[in-house]
Amino acid sequence: MDTSLTAEQINHFNENGYLIIPDFLSPAQCDVLKGKIRDVIDTYLDMSTHPRTVFTTYNANKAEPDKHMMTDYFLTSGDCIKFFFEEGAFCEESGELAVPKHRAINKIGHALHTDVPEYRAVAQGDAVKGICRSLGMVRPVLPQSMYIFKSPGGLGGEVTPHKDASFLHTGGTRLLGLWIPLDDADVENGCLWFIPGSHTERAALHMNRKSDNTGCEFVGEQNNFAEEGWVAAEVARGSMVLIDGNVSHKSHRNVSERERNAFTFHLFEGEGSD
């Protein structure tokens, strides 16, 4: 399949900061990735020994990143497979899971693209390379990948407005997010939302690792995210949503009874980066 972007698609991406590419993966390919993640959970996740690391998103009223970003478990997840749970996945009294473990997970990261062949084939495949060439990338670098669950019934939590460049530093070179829903994504089950054109305002807040290696801290001021102007990116399973690292985006809680699994990864331009 020729995945080179058309001039119209490139113009849309440059103007809006995001682009929806239909039919990037077939339904059969989506099924393979969804099926494989259950094998990953059963192989790697032993709840008798696993830390109860809960994923939460950035709160602008906090001086430091959320607790999961302060742990060695998170900071050492770049080259392996680790699990981060939803808020509400554990019973307050017992500390045990309140739901089956396959529903309790918020995301798995951050090395699926190196450690699991099925995800590596997508993230490092010719189709992605074609997109990179279309955007003029010379030496794309793939630093991380994630599988995001957004479980149904209100358990799959909100992701607050943010810019990816606040969390991934590239030395000023282009940063891309590539987000592939493995289920149809709509406003009820937690599709992405964007403010078109907001990528022209670069991320002013950056997460840095502390010099004493005790965690991370935020440097700078949070961008002011508008209340108005958000556009829902409702997409069919297998689409590719291409995301500029500076575009404002978010997703709401999954209030439906339907799944909203997604495989996502980031690329940055290695040529000229720090």
PDB file of C-alpha atoms in Angstrom:
ATOM      1  CA  MET A   1       0.000   0.000   0.000  1.00  0.00           C
ATOM      2  CA  ASP A   2       1.258   3.449  -0.937  1.00  0.00           C
ATOM      3  CA  THR A   3       1.052   5.537   2.237  1.00  0.00           C
ATOM      4  CA  SER A   4       2.636   8.668   0.835  1.00  0.00           C
ATOM      5  CA  LEU A   5       0.525  11.647   1.832  1.00  0.00           C
ATOM      6  CA  THR A   6      -1.096  13.743  -0.858  1.00  0.00           C
ATOM      7  CA  ALA A   7      -0.430  17.463  -1.153  1.00  0.00           C
ATOM      8  CA  GLU A   8      -3.932  18.067   0.196  1.00  0.00           C
ATOM      9  CA  GLN A   9      -3.284  15.875   3.256  1.00  0.00           C
ATOM     10  CA  ILE A  10       0.042  17.557   3.967  1.00  0.00           C
ATOM     11  CA  ASN A  11      -1.579  20.992   3.727  1.00  0.00           C
ATOM     12  CA  HIS A  12      -4.375  19.896   6.072  1.00  0.00           C
ATOM     13  CA  PHE A  13      -1.870  18.576   8.611  1.00  0.00           C
ATOM     14  CA  ASN A  14       0.292  21.693   8.455  1.00  0.00           C
ATOM     15  CA  GLU A  15      -2.750  23.943   8.819  1.00  0.00           C
ATOM     16  CA  ASN A  16      -4.615  22.066  11.549  1.00  0.00           C
ATOM     17  CA  GLY A  17      -1.941  20.136  13.439  1.00  0.00           C
ATOM     18  CA  TYR A  18      -3.620  16.769  12.957  1.00  0.00           C
ATOM     19  CA  LEU A  19      -4.737  14.516  10.126  1.00  0.00           C
ATOM     20  CA  ILE A  20      -7.040  11.491   9.895  1.00  0.00           C
ATOM     21  CA  ILE A  21      -5.843   8.808   7.473  1.00  0.00           C
ATOM     22  CA  PRO A  22      -8.632   6.235   6.882  1.00  0.00           C
ATOM     23  CA  ASP A  23      -7.989   2.486   6.512  1.00  0.00           C
ATOM     24  CA  PHE A  24      -4.383   2.576   7.664  1.00  0.00           C
ATOM     25  CA  LEU A  25      -4.848  -0.906   9.144  1.00  0.00           C
ATOM     26  CA  SER A  26      -7.351  -3.532   8.026  1.00  0.00           C
ATOM     27  CA  PRO A  27      -9.952  -4.959  10.448  1.00  0.00           C
ATOM     28  CA  ALA A  28      -7.918  -8.189  10.509  1.00  0.00           C
ATOM     29  CA  GLN A  29      -4.765  -6.296  11.529  1.00  0.00           C
ATOM     30  CA  CYS A  30      -6.708  -4.535  14.290  1.00  0.00           C
ATOM     31  CA  ASP A  31      -7.911  -7.906  15.567  1.00  0.00           C
ATOM     32  CA  VAL A  32      -4.342  -9.214  15.662  1.00  0.00           C
ATOM     33  CA  LEU A  33      -3.149  -6.276  17.784  1.00  0.00           C
ATOM     34  CA  LYS A  34      -6.127  -6.571  20.140  1.00  0.00           C
ATOM     35  CA  GLY A  35      -5.641 -10.296  20.529  1.00  0.00           C
ATOM     36  CA  LYS A  36      -1.911  -9.993  21.102  1.00  0.00           C
ATOM     37  CA  ILE A  37      -2.319  -7.554  23.985  1.00  0.00           C
ATOM     38  CA  ARG A  38      -4.126 -10.230  25.990  1.00  0.00           C
ATOM     39  CA  ASP A  39      -1.084 -12.483  25.514  1.00  0.00           C
ATOM     40  CA  VAL A  40       1.168  -9.631  26.687  1.00  0.00           C
ATOM     41  CA  ILE A  41      -0.930  -9.171  29.839  1.00  0.00           C
ATOM     42  CA  ASP A  42      -1.022 -12.886  30.614  1.00  0.00           C
ATOM     43  CA  THR A  43       2.730 -13.224  29.999  1.00  0.00           C
ATOM     44  CA  TYR A  44       4.078 -10.161  31.784  1.00  0.00           C
ATOM     45  CA  LEU A  45       1.538  -9.155  34.457  1.00  0.00           C
ATOM     46  CA  ASP A  46       1.644 -11.015  37.781  1.00  0.00           C
ATOM     47  CA  MET A  47      -0.648  -9.137  40.154  1.00  0.00           C
ATOM     48  CA  SER A  48       0.848 -10.878  43.190  1.00  0.00           C
ATOM     49  CA  THR A  49       4.100  -8.963  42.714  1.00  0.00           C
ATOM     50  CA  HIS A  50       3.191  -6.023  40.485  1.00  0.00           C
ATOM     51  CA  PRO A  51       3.167  -2.459  41.908  1.00  0.00           C
ATOM     52  CA  ARG A  52      -0.177  -0.659  42.009  1.00  0.00           C
ATOM     53  CA  THR A  53       0.938   2.125  39.668  1.00  0.00           C
ATOM     54  CA  VAL A  54      -2.045   4.275  38.690  1.00  0.00           C
ATOM     55  CA  PHE A  55      -1.922   6.503  35.617  1.00  0.00           C
ATOM     56  CA  THR A  56      -3.282  10.032  36.000  1.00  0.00           C
ATOM     57  CA  THR A  57      -2.941  13.001  33.687  1.00  0.00           C
ATOM     58  CA  TYR A  58      -1.386  16.378  34.374  1.00  0.00           C
ATOM     59  CA  ASN A  59      -3.216  18.735  36.727  1.00  0.00           C
ATOM     60  CA  ALA A  60      -2.230  22.375  36.190  1.00  0.00           C
ATOM     61  CA  ASN A  61      -2.827  23.121  39.874  1.00  0.00           C
ATOM     62  CA  LYS A  62      -0.082  20.743  40.966  1.00  0.00           C
ATOM     63  CA  ALA A  63       3.536  21.839  41.291  1.00  0.00           C
ATOM     64  CA  GLU A  64       4.878  18.414  40.327  1.00  0.00           C
ATOM     65  CA  PRO A  65       3.871  15.642  37.920  1.00  0.00           C
ATOM     66  CA  ASP A  66       1.458  13.037  39.191  1.00  0.00           C
ATOM     67  CA  LYS A  67       2.690  10.236  41.404  1.00  0.00           C
ATOM     68  CA  HIS A  68       3.156   7.630  38.671  1.00  0.00           C
ATOM     69  CA  MET A  69       5.703   9.935  36.985  1.00  0.00           C
ATOM     70  CA  MET A  70       7.732  10.126  40.193  1.00  0.00           C
ATOM     71  CA  THR A  71       8.395   6.401  40.489  1.00  0.00           C
ATOM     72  CA  ASP A  72      11.345   4.344  39.303  1.00  0.00           C
ATOM     73  CA  TYR A  73       8.767   2.035  37.751  1.00  0.00           C
ATOM     74  CA  PHE A  74       7.699   4.794  35.348  1.00  0.00           C
ATOM     75  CA  LEU A  75      11.149   6.296  34.820  1.00  0.00           C
ATOM     76  CA  THR A  76      12.631   2.943  33.817  1.00  0.00           C
ATOM     77  CA  SER A  77       9.795   1.929  31.461  1.00  0.00           C
ATOM     78  CA  GLY A  78      11.356   3.272  28.258  1.00  0.00           C
ATOM     79  CA  ASP A  79      12.982   0.034  27.126  1.00  0.00           C
ATOM     80  CA  CYS A  80      10.592  -2.596  28.474  1.00  0.00           C
ATOM     81  CA  ILE A  81       6.930  -3.458  28.968  1.00  0.00           C
ATOM     82  CA  LYS A  82       5.178  -2.083  32.049  1.00  0.00           C
ATOM     83  CA  PHE A  83       1.569  -1.649  33.157  1.00  0.00           C
ATOM     84  CA  PHE A  84      -0.250   1.424  34.452  1.00  0.00           C
ATOM     85  CA  PHE A  85      -3.709   1.117  35.976  1.00  0.00           C
ATOM     86  CA  GLU A  86      -6.857   3.204  35.889  1.00  0.00           C
ATOM     87  CA  GLU A  87      -7.962   5.300  38.822  1.00  0.00           C
ATOM     88  CA  GLY A  88     -10.728   3.280  40.439  1.00  0.00           C
ATOM     89  CA  ALA A  89      -9.244  -0.059  39.425  1.00  0.00           C
ATOM     90  CA  PHE A  90      -8.439  -0.999  43.038  1.00  0.00           C
ATOM     91  CA  CYS A  91     -10.606  -1.421  46.123  1.00  0.00           C
ATOM     92  CA  GLU A  92      -9.779   1.257  48.687  1.00  0.00           C
ATOM     93  CA  GLU A  93     -10.163  -1.134  51.605  1.00  0.00           C
ATOM     94  CA  SER A  94      -8.252  -4.187  50.365  1.00  0.00           C
ATOM     95  CA  GLY A  95      -5.967  -2.695  47.723  1.00  0.00           C
ATOM     96  CA  GLU A  96      -6.938  -5.571  45.418  1.00  0.00           C
ATOM     97  CA  LEU A  97      -8.333  -5.212  41.912  1.00  0.00           C
ATOM     98  CA  ALA A  98     -11.993  -4.198  41.779  1.00  0.00           C
ATOM     99  CA  VAL A  99     -12.335  -5.396  38.169  1.00  0.00           C
ATOM    100  CA  PRO A 100     -10.648  -8.112  36.055  1.00  0.00           C
ATOM    101  CA  LYS A 101      -7.045  -7.178  35.275  1.00  0.00           C
ATOM    102  CA  HIS A 102      -7.705  -6.961  31.533  1.00  0.00           C
ATOM    103  CA  ARG A 103     -10.146  -4.101  32.238  1.00  0.00           C
ATOM    104  CA  ALA A 104      -8.142  -2.465  35.036  1.00  0.00           C
ATOM    105  CA  ILE A 105      -5.231  -1.291  32.887  1.00  0.00           C
ATOM    106  CA  ASN A 106      -5.060   2.255  31.544  1.00  0.00           C
ATOM    107  CA  LYS A 107      -2.030   1.704  29.330  1.00  0.00           C
ATOM    108  CA  ILE A 108       0.947  -0.537  28.622  1.00  0.00           C
ATOM    109  CA  GLY A 109       4.266   1.061  27.671  1.00  0.00           C
ATOM    110  CA  HIS A 110       6.709   1.913  26.461  1.00  0.00           C
ATOM    111  CA  ALA A 111       8.620  -0.620  24.326  1.00  0.00           C
ATOM    112  CA  LEU A 112       5.961  -2.636  22.522  1.00  0.00           C
ATOM    113  CA  HIS A 113       7.548  -1.451  19.262  1.00  0.00           C
ATOM    114  CA  THR A 114      10.780  -3.301  20.090  1.00  0.00           C
ATOM    115  CA  ASP A 115       9.699  -6.218  22.272  1.00  0.00           C
ATOM    116  CA  VAL A 116       6.554  -7.535  20.551  1.00  0.00           C
ATOM    117  CA  PRO A 117       6.814  -8.413  16.835  1.00  0.00           C
ATOM    118  CA  GLU A 118       3.168  -7.613  16.002  1.00  0.00           C
ATOM    119  CA  TYR A 119       3.504  -4.024  17.226  1.00  0.00           C
ATOM    120  CA  ARG A 120       7.001  -3.649  15.818  1.00  0.00           C
ATOM    121  CA  ALA A 121       5.689  -4.566  12.370  1.00  0.00           C
ATOM    122  CA  VAL A 122       3.247  -1.646  12.486  1.00  0.00           C
ATOM    123  CA  ALA A 123       5.407   1.013  14.136  1.00  0.00           C
ATOM    124  CA  GLN A 124       8.499   0.261  12.068  1.00  0.00           C
ATOM    125  CA  GLY A 125       6.712  -0.789   8.888  1.00  0.00           C
ATOM    126  CA  ASP A 126       6.871   0.618   5.372  1.00  0.00           C
ATOM    127  CA  ALA A 127       3.542   2.417   5.762  1.00  0.00           C
ATOM    128  CA  VAL A 128       4.893   4.570   8.589  1.00  0.00           C
ATOM    129  CA  LYS A 129       8.100   5.177   6.666  1.00  0.00           C
ATOM    130  CA  GLY A 130       6.020   6.468   3.753  1.00  0.00           C
ATOM    131  CA  ILE A 131       4.328   9.021   6.002  1.00  0.00           C
ATOM    132  CA  CYS A 132       7.690  10.155   7.357  1.00  0.00           C
ATOM    133  CA  ARG A 133       9.080  10.641   3.857  1.00  0.00           C
ATOM    134  CA  SER A 134       6.007  12.657   2.858  1.00  0.00           C
ATOM    135  CA  LEU A 135       6.645  15.041   5.745  1.00  0.00           C
ATOM    136  CA  GLY A 136      10.313  15.448   4.866  1.00  0.00           C
ATOM    137  CA  MET A 137      11.708  13.588   7.854  1.00  0.00           C
ATOM    138  CA  VAL A 138      15.331  12.566   7.320  1.00  0.00           C
ATOM    139  CA  ARG A 139      16.103  10.385  10.355  1.00  0.00           C
ATOM    140  CA  PRO A 140      12.908   9.545  12.245  1.00  0.00           C
ATOM    141  CA  VAL A 141      13.495   8.178  15.756  1.00  0.00           C
ATOM    142  CA  LEU A 142      10.894   6.048  17.565  1.00  0.00           C
ATOM    143  CA  PRO A 143      11.332   6.590  21.337  1.00  0.00           C
ATOM    144  CA  GLN A 144       8.167   5.019  22.745  1.00  0.00           C
ATOM    145  CA  SER A 145       4.942   3.162  22.087  1.00  0.00           C
ATOM    146  CA  MET A 146       1.812   2.506  24.131  1.00  0.00           C
ATOM    147  CA  TYR A 147      -1.327   0.428  24.103  1.00  0.00           C
ATOM    148  CA  ILE A 148      -4.188   2.441  25.602  1.00  0.00           C
ATOM    149  CA  PHE A 149      -7.366   0.701  26.762  1.00  0.00           C
ATOM    150  CA  LYS A 150      -9.958   3.369  27.727  1.00  0.00           C
ATOM    151  CA  SER A 151     -12.133   0.634  29.270  1.00  0.00           C
ATOM    152  CA  PRO A 152     -15.944   0.926  29.044  1.00  0.00           C
ATOM    153  CA  GLY A 153     -18.467   1.717  31.735  1.00  0.00           C
ATOM    154  CA  GLY A 154     -16.810   4.926  32.915  1.00  0.00           C
ATOM    155  CA  LEU A 155     -13.594   3.219  34.037  1.00  0.00           C
ATOM    156  CA  GLY A 156     -11.525   4.465  31.089  1.00  0.00           C
ATOM    157  CA  GLY A 157     -10.516   7.872  32.406  1.00  0.00           C
ATOM    158  CA  GLU A 158     -10.257  11.380  31.017  1.00  0.00           C
ATOM    159  CA  VAL A 159      -7.039  12.657  29.460  1.00  0.00           C
ATOM    160  CA  THR A 160      -6.885  16.385  30.143  1.00  0.00           C
ATOM    161  CA  PRO A 161      -5.859  18.980  27.508  1.00  0.00           C
ATOM    162  CA  HIS A 162      -2.148  18.849  26.736  1.00  0.00           C
ATOM    163  CA  LYS A 163       0.542  19.084  24.096  1.00  0.00           C
ATOM    164  CA  ASP A 164       2.755  16.013  23.623  1.00  0.00           C
ATOM    165  CA  ALA A 165       5.849  18.232  23.362  1.00  0.00           C
ATOM    166  CA  SER A 166       5.449  19.001  27.071  1.00  0.00           C
ATOM    167  CA  PHE A 167       6.445  15.407  27.823  1.00  0.00           C
ATOM    168  CA  LEU A 168       8.795  14.436  24.964  1.00  0.00           C
ATOM    169  CA  HIS A 169      11.819  16.637  24.293  1.00  0.00           C
ATOM    170  CA  THR A 170      13.273  16.716  20.790  1.00  0.00           C
ATOM    171  CA  GLY A 171      15.610  19.702  20.905  1.00  0.00           C
ATOM    172  CA  GLY A 172      13.211  21.680  18.745  1.00  0.00           C
ATOM    173  CA  THR A 173      12.859  19.205  15.877  1.00  0.00           C
ATOM    174  CA  ARG A 174       9.513  17.853  14.673  1.00  0.00           C
ATOM    175  CA  LEU A 175       7.576  15.556  17.022  1.00  0.00           C
ATOM    176  CA  LEU A 176       4.753  13.360  15.709  1.00  0.00           C
ATOM    177  CA  GLY A 177       2.186  11.242  17.475  1.00  0.00           C
ATOM    178  CA  LEU A 178       0.678   8.354  15.501  1.00  0.00           C
ATOM    179  CA  TRP A 179      -2.562   7.084  17.055  1.00  0.00           C
ATOM    180  CA  ILE A 180      -4.387   4.044  15.695  1.00  0.00           C
ATOM    181  CA  PRO A 181      -7.802   3.140  17.153  1.00  0.00           C
ATOM    182  CA  LEU A 182      -8.431  -0.593  17.166  1.00  0.00           C
ATOM    183  CA  ASP A 183     -12.143   0.027  17.799  1.00  0.00           C
ATOM    184  CA  ASP A 184     -14.396   2.680  16.312  1.00  0.00           C
ATOM    185  CA  ALA A 185     -13.840   5.844  18.382  1.00  0.00           C
ATOM    186  CA  ASP A 186     -16.602   8.392  18.983  1.00  0.00           C
ATOM    187  CA  VAL A 187     -17.644  10.980  21.558  1.00  0.00           C
ATOM    188  CA  GLU A 188     -19.274   8.373  23.826  1.00  0.00           C
ATOM    189  CA  ASN A 189     -16.337   5.965  24.116  1.00  0.00           C
ATOM    190  CA  GLY A 190     -13.565   8.544  24.302  1.00  0.00           C
ATOM    191  CA  CYS A 191     -12.369   9.692  20.887  1.00  0.00           C
ATOM    192  CA  LEU A 192      -9.667  12.348  20.581  1.00  0.00           C
ATOM    193  CA  TRP A 193     -10.548  16.057  20.511  1.00  0.00           C
ATOM    194  CA  PHE A 194      -8.391  18.786  18.964  1.00  0.00           C
ATOM    195  CA  ILE A 195      -8.218  22.558  18.676  1.00  0.00           C
ATOM    196  CA  PRO A 196      -7.347  22.949  14.973  1.00  0.00           C
ATOM    197  CA  GLY A 197      -4.401  25.262  14.410  1.00  0.00           C
ATOM    198  CA  SER A 198      -3.294  25.240  18.067  1.00  0.00           C
ATOM    199  CA  HIS A 199       0.067  23.724  17.101  1.00  0.00           C
ATOM    200  CA  THR A 200       1.235  27.216  16.127  1.00  0.00           C
ATOM    201  CA  GLU A 201       1.542  27.897  19.875  1.00  0.00           C
ATOM    202  CA  ARG A 202       4.439  25.764  21.060  1.00  0.00           C
ATOM    203  CA  ALA A 203       4.356  23.909  24.377  1.00  0.00           C
ATOM    204  CA  ALA A 204       5.458  26.258  27.158  1.00  0.00           C
ATOM    205  CA  LEU A 205       5.472  23.621  29.895  1.00  0.00           C
ATOM    206  CA  HIS A 206       8.094  20.868  29.930  1.00  0.00           C
ATOM    207  CA  MET A 207       8.587  17.860  32.149  1.00  0.00           C
ATOM    208  CA  ASN A 208      12.224  17.393  33.121  1.00  0.00           C
ATOM    209  CA  ARG A 209      13.927  14.716  35.118  1.00  0.00           C
ATOM    210  CA  LYS A 210      15.273  16.048  38.418  1.00  0.00           C
ATOM    211  CA  SER A 211      19.036  16.331  38.688  1.00  0.00           C
ATOM    212  CA  ASP A 212      19.044  14.040  41.745  1.00  0.00           C
ATOM    213  CA  ASN A 213      17.050  11.373  39.836  1.00  0.00           C
ATOM    214  CA  THR A 214      14.240  11.399  42.427  1.00  0.00           C
ATOM    215  CA  GLY A 215      11.560  11.919  39.801  1.00  0.00           C
ATOM    216  CA  CYS A 216      10.394  14.624  37.438  1.00  0.00           C
ATOM    217  CA  GLU A 217       9.404  18.245  37.705  1.00  0.00           C
ATOM    218  CA  PHE A 218       7.601  20.711  35.460  1.00  0.00           C
ATOM    219  CA  VAL A 219       9.465  23.735  34.130  1.00  0.00           C
ATOM    220  CA  GLY A 220       7.661  26.689  32.580  1.00  0.00           C
ATOM    221  CA  GLU A 221       3.993  27.633  32.508  1.00  0.00           C
ATOM    222  CA  GLN A 222       1.081  25.594  31.258  1.00  0.00           C
ATOM    223  CA  ASN A 223      -0.405  26.778  27.995  1.00  0.00           C
ATOM    224  CA  ASN A 224      -3.854  28.338  28.283  1.00  0.00           C
ATOM    225  CA  PHE A 225      -6.224  25.821  26.711  1.00  0.00           C
ATOM    226  CA  ALA A 226      -9.343  27.430  25.294  1.00  0.00           C
ATOM    227  CA  GLU A 227     -12.773  26.288  26.436  1.00  0.00           C
ATOM    228  CA  GLU A 228     -14.167  26.696  22.930  1.00  0.00           C
ATOM    229  CA  GLY A 229     -13.044  25.486  19.530  1.00  0.00           C
ATOM    230  CA  TRP A 230     -12.586  21.787  20.298  1.00  0.00           C
ATOM    231  CA  VAL A 231     -13.387  19.397  17.438  1.00  0.00           C
ATOM    232  CA  ALA A 232     -14.157  15.708  17.962  1.00  0.00           C
ATOM    233  CA  ALA A 233     -12.073  13.360  15.800  1.00  0.00           C
ATOM    234  CA  GLU A 234     -14.515  10.462  15.456  1.00  0.00           C
ATOM    235  CA  VAL A 235     -12.772   7.733  13.478  1.00  0.00           C
ATOM    236  CA  ALA A 236     -13.275   4.164  12.333  1.00  0.00           C
ATOM    237  CA  ARG A 237     -11.066   1.379  13.632  1.00  0.00           C
ATOM    238  CA  GLY A 238      -7.822   1.057  11.714  1.00  0.00           C
ATOM    239  CA  SER A 239      -7.576   4.756  10.904  1.00  0.00           C
ATOM    240  CA  MET A 240      -4.365   6.628  11.601  1.00  0.00           C
ATOM    241  CA  VAL A 241      -4.582   9.942  13.451  1.00  0.00           C
ATOM    242  CA  LEU A 242      -1.405  11.914  12.850  1.00  0.00           C
ATOM    243  CA  ILE A 243      -0.731  14.405  15.670  1.00  0.00           C
ATOM    244  CA  ASP A 244       1.661  17.351  15.684  1.00  0.00           C
ATOM    245  CA  GLY A 245       3.613  17.443  18.953  1.00  0.00           C
ATOM    246  CA  ASN A 246       2.355  20.961  19.710  1.00  0.00           C
ATOM    247  CA  VAL A 247      -1.349  20.608  18.896  1.00  0.00           C
ATOM    248  CA  SER A 248      -3.737  20.803  21.858  1.00  0.00           C
ATOM    249  CA  HIS A 249      -5.718  17.614  22.326  1.00  0.00           C
ATOM    250  CA  LYS A 250      -7.614  15.612  24.931  1.00  0.00           C
ATOM    251  CA  SER A 251     -10.053  12.733  25.367  1.00  0.00           C
ATOM    252  CA  HIS A 252     -13.050  12.249  27.628  1.00  0.00           C
ATOM    253  CA  ARG A 253     -13.996   9.355  29.868  1.00  0.00           C
ATOM    254  CA  ASN A 254     -15.446   6.288  28.144  1.00  0.00           C
ATOM    255  CA  VAL A 255     -19.076   6.469  29.281  1.00  0.00           C
ATOM    256  CA  SER A 256     -20.257   3.807  26.810  1.00  0.00           C
ATOM    257  CA  GLU A 257     -20.347   0.050  27.173  1.00  0.00           C
ATOM    258  CA  ARG A 258     -18.001  -0.305  24.184  1.00  0.00           C
ATOM    259  CA  GLU A 259     -14.230  -0.748  24.128  1.00  0.00           C
ATOM    260  CA  ARG A 260     -11.899   1.913  22.740  1.00  0.00           C
ATOM    261  CA  ASN A 261      -8.490   0.284  22.404  1.00  0.00           C
ATOM    262  CA  ALA A 262      -5.702   2.167  20.629  1.00  0.00           C
ATOM    263  CA  PHE A 263      -2.079   1.553  19.685  1.00  0.00           C
ATOM    264  CA  THR A 264      -0.028   4.737  19.647  1.00  0.00           C
ATOM    265  CA  PHE A 265       3.609   5.746  19.284  1.00  0.00           C
ATOM    266  CA  HIS A 266       5.747   8.825  18.733  1.00  0.00           C
ATOM    267  CA  LEU A 267       8.411   9.776  16.230  1.00  0.00           C
ATOM    268  CA  PHE A 268      10.785  12.712  16.203  1.00  0.00           C
ATOM    269  CA  GLU A 269      13.286  14.049  13.712  1.00  0.00           C
ATOM    270  CA  GLY A 270      16.704  12.809  14.796  1.00  0.00           C
ATOM    271  CA  GLU A 271      18.547  15.011  12.333  1.00  0.00           C
ATOM    272  CA  GLY A 272      19.549  18.123  14.285  1.00  0.00           C
ATOM    273  CA  SER A 273      18.030  17.075  17.613  1.00  0.00           C
ATOM    274  CA  ASP A 274      19.905  17.501  20.896  1.00  0.00           C
TER     275      ASP A 274
END
